[in-house]
């Protein structure tokens, strides 16, 4: 009898130790990351987060008490493994298709960049999937073939159900002789190469990055029809196309009975609004094309008191765009002077933009969030946006971005009017020109 009691006591002790170790393993924020991020600029005192693990909560509470309340910290974010979608994550049909995408997707152009290790990139992908994100966007034009190879390796090792995630890649073309334009040859070769690197049987959505004015639109839509009929891809869409080009593709698809493009992927943030709010609404409403936006955090939000330089578009990820993307000689010269990623502004404009960023930061403090979370929430507030692509260089940063979903319900009409007053850049549709008045 005593032997049975002792053996049962040993088993219960082992189970208790095993449960404690599992609880510690479930905490996704290691000790080193806690110390490294102790001075991160964020304030989340008004947000509601899931409860922490009991044994770890006391340790984290002691560390939080040791910090000064004037210095916000990422310790206020209890980074835990998610087995259910985070609060506020929604799923919508992309355009007129039956493909349901999460309203926040992971753009991997930063995750698979050179300074990020394979282990950290895998942690980001796993955390995104376990948080409910099912959209993974990538392109070999941004960070080379490494993104597709790395994502394919992670998906193969994790053995997730193929129906539980959506892979979006792009066909990027350049003016080099071996990859000239959007010919059927280049489209087929690009998709087959992406399939080999991803090690997938098919790709969910393939986007054509930029339209080719030298290639007939009929050839493009027939080529996409060809790869869909072969089962290599499920859907196709566009990226950085104008409303006129999307309409032309739509008309060609109707004429030749080819699959229609289901989405357009475009830039959208506080300082880039005209295309999304003025040019493309007719495409959403008349043609039923879905909208995916990228770069909601281009503004940077790194303004400090007394700073005289505008931080917008000065991050390394945007500086590298001109070195990783192949441009023709004429376009490269024009991009250096006129492209929006490297604006040249006067001292008055710089000061005006800095004051706007400071006011936005003060508004974010009223909600108990960071400026980046407010920017993401503002983008999600647009009813035409089906999915917002965010990037992350660490699991902690991705977790912080996901908390922006809790800010969206707080953006009432009065708050949006305050933001419009601060930004003062709401695009206005130009008046209709009457041909009779011109005679």
mmCIF file of N, CA and C in Angstrom, residues 164-247:
data_model
loop_
_atom_site.group_PDB
_atom_site.id
_atom_site.type_symbol
_atom_site.label_atom_id
_atom_site.label_comp_id
_atom_site.label_asym_id
_atom_site.label_seq_id
_atom_site.Cartn_x
_atom_site.Cartn_y
_atom_site.Cartn_z
ATOM 1 N N UNK A 164 -5.683 25.583 -44.633
ATOM 2 C CA UNK A 164 -5.721 26.523 -43.514
ATOM 3 C C UNK A 164 -4.895 27.780 -43.755
ATOM 4 N N UNK A 165 -4.159 27.895 -44.852
ATOM 5 C CA UNK A 165 -3.366 29.089 -45.120
ATOM 6 C C UNK A 165 -3.410 29.414 -46.609
ATOM 7 N N UNK A 166 -3.137 30.677 -46.911
ATOM 8 C CA UNK A 166 -3.182 31.202 -48.279
ATOM 9 C C UNK A 166 -1.826 31.814 -48.598
ATOM 10 N N UNK A 167 -1.207 31.351 -49.647
ATOM 11 C CA UNK A 167 0.097 31.850 -50.096
ATOM 12 C C UNK A 167 -0.123 32.742 -51.311
ATOM 13 N N UNK A 168 0.376 33.968 -51.211
ATOM 14 C CA UNK A 168 0.265 34.936 -52.301
ATOM 15 C C UNK A 168 1.668 35.316 -52.738
ATOM 16 N N UNK A 169 1.963 35.124 -53.985
ATOM 17 C CA UNK A 169 3.247 35.539 -54.526
ATOM 18 C C UNK A 169 3.007 36.383 -55.773
ATOM 19 N N UNK A 170 4.073 36.943 -56.311
ATOM 20 C CA UNK A 170 3.946 37.907 -57.405
ATOM 21 C C UNK A 170 4.802 37.500 -58.589
ATOM 22 N N UNK A 171 4.365 37.951 -59.739
ATOM 23 C CA UNK A 171 5.173 37.854 -60.954
ATOM 24 C C UNK A 171 5.747 39.228 -61.199
ATOM 25 N N UNK A 172 7.020 39.355 -60.952
ATOM 26 C CA UNK A 172 7.676 40.642 -61.185
ATOM 27 C C UNK A 172 8.479 40.551 -62.474
ATOM 28 N N UNK A 173 8.331 41.534 -63.308
ATOM 29 C CA UNK A 173 9.054 41.543 -64.576
ATOM 30 C C UNK A 173 9.946 42.772 -64.649
ATOM 31 N N UNK A 174 11.005 42.662 -65.388
ATOM 32 C CA UNK A 174 11.951 43.759 -65.566
ATOM 33 C C UNK A 174 12.224 43.930 -67.052
ATOM 34 N N UNK A 175 13.097 44.858 -67.353
ATOM 35 C CA UNK A 175 13.453 45.112 -68.748
ATOM 36 C C UNK A 175 14.692 44.335 -69.188
ATOM 37 N N UNK A 176 15.133 43.408 -68.333
ATOM 38 C CA UNK A 176 16.256 42.572 -68.750
ATOM 39 C C UNK A 176 15.811 41.623 -69.857
ATOM 40 N N UNK A 177 16.737 41.239 -70.698
ATOM 41 C CA UNK A 177 16.381 40.485 -71.897
ATOM 42 C C UNK A 177 15.755 39.134 -71.562
ATOM 43 N N UNK A 178 16.226 38.459 -70.496
ATOM 44 C CA UNK A 178 15.701 37.132 -70.184
ATOM 45 C C UNK A 178 14.377 37.194 -69.425
ATOM 46 N N UNK A 179 13.973 38.366 -68.933
ATOM 47 C CA UNK A 179 12.716 38.492 -68.201
ATOM 48 C C UNK A 179 11.960 39.727 -68.695
ATOM 49 N N UNK A 180 11.817 39.842 -69.982
ATOM 50 C CA UNK A 180 11.252 41.067 -70.536
ATOM 51 C C UNK A 180 9.733 40.973 -70.594
ATOM 52 N N UNK A 181 9.078 41.911 -69.918
ATOM 53 C CA UNK A 181 7.645 42.051 -70.045
ATOM 54 C C UNK A 181 6.844 40.927 -69.414
ATOM 55 N N UNK A 182 5.565 40.895 -69.762
ATOM 56 C CA UNK A 182 4.630 39.908 -69.223
ATOM 57 C C UNK A 182 4.218 38.924 -70.304
ATOM 58 N N UNK A 183 5.159 38.401 -71.027
ATOM 59 C CA UNK A 183 4.843 37.398 -72.040
ATOM 60 C C UNK A 183 4.358 36.119 -71.374
ATOM 61 N N UNK A 184 3.666 35.302 -72.134
ATOM 62 C CA UNK A 184 3.206 34.019 -71.607
ATOM 63 C C UNK A 184 4.381 33.161 -71.169
ATOM 64 N N UNK A 185 5.467 33.234 -71.876
ATOM 65 C CA UNK A 185 6.669 32.476 -71.512
ATOM 66 C C UNK A 185 7.168 32.877 -70.127
ATOM 67 N N UNK A 186 7.251 34.165 -69.889
ATOM 68 C CA UNK A 186 7.762 34.623 -68.597
ATOM 69 C C UNK A 186 6.788 34.302 -67.456
ATOM 70 N N UNK A 187 5.484 34.412 -67.712
ATOM 71 C CA UNK A 187 4.503 34.118 -66.674
ATOM 72 C C UNK A 187 4.564 32.640 -66.283
ATOM 73 N N UNK A 188 4.594 31.755 -67.271
ATOM 74 C CA UNK A 188 4.633 30.315 -66.978
ATOM 75 C C UNK A 188 5.925 29.947 -66.268
ATOM 76 N N UNK A 189 7.049 30.477 -66.729
ATOM 77 C CA UNK A 189 8.326 30.141 -66.088
ATOM 78 C C UNK A 189 8.407 30.680 -64.665
ATOM 79 N N UNK A 190 7.861 31.849 -64.421
ATOM 80 C CA UNK A 190 7.892 32.416 -63.076
ATOM 81 C C UNK A 190 7.054 31.585 -62.100
ATOM 82 N N UNK A 191 5.876 31.170 -62.543
ATOM 83 C CA UNK A 191 5.007 30.395 -61.655
ATOM 84 C C UNK A 191 5.607 29.020 -61.369
ATOM 85 N N UNK A 192 6.171 28.374 -62.369
ATOM 86 C CA UNK A 192 6.778 27.055 -62.139
ATOM 87 C C UNK A 192 8.001 27.158 -61.236
ATOM 88 N N UNK A 193 8.760 28.247 -61.373
ATOM 89 C CA UNK A 193 9.904 28.436 -60.476
ATOM 90 C C UNK A 193 9.447 28.686 -59.038
ATOM 91 N N UNK A 194 8.379 29.454 -58.867
ATOM 92 C CA UNK A 194 7.855 29.693 -57.523
ATOM 93 C C UNK A 194 7.331 28.406 -56.894
ATOM 94 N N UNK A 195 6.687 27.562 -57.686
ATOM 95 C CA UNK A 195 6.212 26.286 -57.165
ATOM 96 C C UNK A 195 7.368 25.405 -56.696
ATOM 97 N N UNK A 196 8.463 25.410 -57.437
ATOM 98 C CA UNK A 196 9.628 24.615 -57.034
ATOM 99 C C UNK A 196 10.234 25.151 -55.742
ATOM 100 N N UNK A 197 10.318 26.474 -55.613
ATOM 101 C CA UNK A 197 10.920 27.035 -54.400
ATOM 102 C C UNK A 197 9.998 26.855 -53.191
ATOM 103 N N UNK A 198 8.706 27.016 -53.373
ATOM 104 C CA UNK A 198 7.766 26.848 -52.272
ATOM 105 C C UNK A 198 7.482 25.388 -51.949
ATOM 106 N N UNK A 199 7.760 24.480 -52.884
ATOM 107 C CA UNK A 199 7.485 23.050 -52.735
ATOM 108 C C UNK A 199 6.004 22.811 -52.425
ATOM 109 N N UNK A 200 5.158 23.496 -53.167
ATOM 110 C CA UNK A 200 3.719 23.353 -53.029
ATOM 111 C C UNK A 200 3.136 22.791 -54.318
ATOM 112 N N UNK A 201 1.968 22.167 -54.193
ATOM 113 C CA UNK A 201 1.290 21.659 -55.373
ATOM 114 C C UNK A 201 0.632 22.776 -56.170
ATOM 115 N N UNK A 202 0.238 23.838 -55.480
ATOM 116 C CA UNK A 202 -0.375 24.981 -56.149
ATOM 117 C C UNK A 202 -0.168 26.218 -55.293
ATOM 118 N N UNK A 203 -0.332 27.381 -55.903
ATOM 119 C CA UNK A 203 -0.264 28.680 -55.217
ATOM 120 C C UNK A 203 -1.671 29.254 -55.208
ATOM 121 N N UNK A 204 -2.067 29.806 -54.082
ATOM 122 C CA UNK A 204 -3.443 30.275 -53.949
ATOM 123 C C UNK A 204 -3.729 31.469 -54.849
ATOM 124 N N UNK A 205 -2.911 32.522 -54.741
ATOM 125 C CA UNK A 205 -3.128 33.740 -55.531
ATOM 126 C C UNK A 205 -1.784 34.195 -56.085
ATOM 127 N N UNK A 206 -1.763 34.512 -57.354
ATOM 128 C CA UNK A 206 -0.578 35.082 -58.005
ATOM 129 C C UNK A 206 -0.946 36.476 -58.493
ATOM 130 N N UNK A 207 -0.164 37.465 -58.068
ATOM 131 C CA UNK A 207 -0.390 38.853 -58.460
ATOM 132 C C UNK A 207 0.638 39.264 -59.499
ATOM 133 N N UNK A 208 0.191 40.010 -60.479
ATOM 134 C CA UNK A 208 1.103 40.555 -61.483
ATOM 135 C C UNK A 208 1.511 41.941 -61.034
ATOM 136 N N UNK A 209 2.787 42.091 -60.730
ATOM 137 C CA UNK A 209 3.310 43.343 -60.189
ATOM 138 C C UNK A 209 3.620 44.290 -61.335
ATOM 139 N N UNK A 210 2.799 45.328 -61.467
ATOM 140 C CA UNK A 210 2.900 46.333 -62.506
ATOM 141 C C UNK A 210 2.454 45.773 -63.856
ATOM 142 N N UNK A 211 1.708 46.570 -64.591
ATOM 143 C CA UNK A 211 1.250 46.194 -65.923
ATOM 144 C C UNK A 211 2.350 46.470 -66.942
ATOM 145 N N UNK A 212 2.287 45.732 -68.030
ATOM 146 C CA UNK A 212 3.284 45.873 -69.095
ATOM 147 C C UNK A 212 2.626 46.585 -70.278
ATOM 148 N N UNK A 213 2.999 47.828 -70.543
ATOM 149 C CA UNK A 213 2.363 48.540 -71.667
ATOM 150 C C UNK A 213 2.754 47.997 -73.032
ATOM 151 N N UNK A 214 3.818 47.190 -73.111
ATOM 152 C CA UNK A 214 4.285 46.660 -74.388
ATOM 153 C C UNK A 214 3.706 45.282 -74.686
ATOM 154 N N UNK A 215 2.975 44.698 -73.742
ATOM 155 C CA UNK A 215 2.421 43.359 -73.953
ATOM 156 C C UNK A 215 0.904 43.463 -74.097
ATOM 157 N N UNK A 216 0.308 42.821 -75.077
ATOM 158 C CA UNK A 216 -1.159 42.885 -75.218
ATOM 159 C C UNK A 216 -1.843 42.293 -73.984
ATOM 160 N N UNK A 217 -2.911 42.932 -73.554
ATOM 161 C CA UNK A 217 -3.634 42.448 -72.386
ATOM 162 C C UNK A 217 -4.253 41.081 -72.646
ATOM 163 N N UNK A 218 -4.591 40.799 -73.888
ATOM 164 C CA UNK A 218 -5.140 39.484 -74.220
ATOM 165 C C UNK A 218 -4.148 38.375 -73.892
ATOM 166 N N UNK A 219 -2.875 38.581 -74.170
ATOM 167 C CA UNK A 219 -1.871 37.568 -73.872
ATOM 168 C C UNK A 219 -1.735 37.345 -72.369
ATOM 169 N N UNK A 220 -1.840 38.415 -71.594
ATOM 170 C CA UNK A 220 -1.719 38.292 -70.140
ATOM 171 C C UNK A 220 -2.868 37.472 -69.574
ATOM 172 N N UNK A 221 -4.108 37.807 -69.948
ATOM 173 C CA UNK A 221 -5.252 37.101 -69.378
ATOM 174 C C UNK A 221 -5.308 35.663 -69.880
ATOM 175 N N UNK A 222 -4.903 35.411 -71.122
ATOM 176 C CA UNK A 222 -4.874 34.031 -71.617
ATOM 177 C C UNK A 222 -3.779 33.224 -70.912
ATOM 178 N N UNK A 223 -2.672 33.860 -70.583
ATOM 179 C CA UNK A 223 -1.616 33.152 -69.854
ATOM 180 C C UNK A 223 -2.077 32.789 -68.440
ATOM 181 N N UNK A 224 -2.781 33.698 -67.777
ATOM 182 C CA UNK A 224 -3.304 33.381 -66.446
ATOM 183 C C UNK A 224 -4.383 32.299 -66.527
ATOM 184 N N UNK A 225 -5.168 32.307 -67.584
ATOM 185 C CA UNK A 225 -6.141 31.237 -67.785
ATOM 186 C C UNK A 225 -5.434 29.900 -67.982
ATOM 187 N N UNK A 226 -4.303 29.912 -68.660
ATOM 188 C CA UNK A 226 -3.543 28.683 -68.913
ATOM 189 C C UNK A 226 -3.024 28.080 -67.613
ATOM 190 N N UNK A 227 -2.426 28.891 -66.752
ATOM 191 C CA UNK A 227 -1.843 28.351 -65.519
ATOM 192 C C UNK A 227 -2.936 27.941 -64.523
ATOM 193 N N UNK A 228 -4.097 28.610 -64.573
ATOM 194 C CA UNK A 228 -5.201 28.186 -63.710
ATOM 195 C C UNK A 228 -5.780 26.863 -64.184
ATOM 196 N N UNK A 229 -5.909 26.676 -65.497
ATOM 197 C CA UNK A 229 -6.424 25.415 -66.026
ATOM 198 C C UNK A 229 -5.511 24.245 -65.688
ATOM 199 N N UNK A 230 -4.219 24.489 -65.599
ATOM 200 C CA UNK A 230 -3.267 23.426 -65.247
ATOM 201 C C UNK A 230 -3.222 23.162 -63.737
ATOM 202 N N UNK A 231 -3.919 23.956 -62.943
ATOM 203 C CA UNK A 231 -3.940 23.728 -61.509
ATOM 204 C C UNK A 231 -2.735 24.249 -60.767
ATOM 205 N N UNK A 232 -1.918 25.082 -61.418
ATOM 206 C CA UNK A 232 -0.731 25.614 -60.750
ATOM 207 C C UNK A 232 -1.104 26.739 -59.789
ATOM 208 N N UNK A 233 -2.133 27.492 -60.104
ATOM 209 C CA UNK A 233 -2.613 28.550 -59.223
ATOM 210 C C UNK A 233 -4.140 28.460 -59.167
ATOM 211 N N UNK A 234 -4.721 29.073 -58.123
ATOM 212 C CA UNK A 234 -6.171 29.070 -57.969
ATOM 213 C C UNK A 234 -6.798 30.375 -58.474
ATOM 214 N N UNK A 235 -6.173 31.509 -58.138
ATOM 215 C CA UNK A 235 -6.691 32.824 -58.511
ATOM 216 C C UNK A 235 -5.531 33.702 -58.961
ATOM 217 N N UNK A 236 -5.874 34.790 -59.624
ATOM 218 C CA UNK A 236 -4.851 35.761 -59.977
ATOM 219 C C UNK A 236 -5.394 37.160 -59.715
ATOM 220 N N UNK A 237 -4.467 38.090 -59.547
ATOM 221 C CA UNK A 237 -4.833 39.475 -59.279
ATOM 222 C C UNK A 237 -3.750 40.408 -59.768
ATOM 223 N N UNK A 238 -3.837 41.644 -59.372
ATOM 224 C CA UNK A 238 -2.917 42.669 -59.837
ATOM 225 C C UNK A 238 -2.296 43.396 -58.652
ATOM 226 N N UNK A 239 -1.212 44.081 -58.917
ATOM 227 C CA UNK A 239 -0.533 44.880 -57.902
ATOM 228 C C UNK A 239 0.017 46.142 -58.566
ATOM 229 N N UNK A 240 -0.367 47.297 -58.007
ATOM 230 C CA UNK A 240 0.068 48.589 -58.512
ATOM 231 C C UNK A 240 -0.423 48.829 -59.938
ATOM 232 N N UNK A 241 -1.640 48.393 -60.233
ATOM 233 C CA UNK A 241 -2.272 48.673 -61.514
ATOM 234 C C UNK A 241 -3.213 49.857 -61.351
ATOM 235 N N UNK A 242 -3.394 50.598 -62.406
ATOM 236 C CA UNK A 242 -4.357 51.688 -62.384
ATOM 237 C C UNK A 242 -5.755 51.147 -62.638
ATOM 238 N N UNK A 243 -6.759 51.969 -62.365
ATOM 239 C CA UNK A 243 -8.137 51.544 -62.587
ATOM 240 C C UNK A 243 -8.405 51.285 -64.069
ATOM 241 N N UNK A 244 -7.749 52.035 -64.940
ATOM 242 C CA UNK A 244 -7.927 51.822 -66.383
ATOM 243 C C UNK A 244 -7.361 50.471 -66.797
ATOM 244 N N UNK A 245 -6.193 50.109 -66.276
ATOM 245 C CA UNK A 245 -5.584 48.825 -66.616
ATOM 246 C C UNK A 245 -6.397 47.662 -66.060
ATOM 247 N N UNK A 246 -6.935 47.816 -64.843
ATOM 248 C CA UNK A 246 -7.766 46.756 -64.275
ATOM 249 C C UNK A 246 -9.038 46.585 -65.094
ATOM 250 N N UNK A 247 -9.647 47.681 -65.523
ATOM 251 C CA UNK A 247 -10.851 47.605 -66.344
ATOM 252 C C UNK A 247 -10.568 46.946 -67.689
#
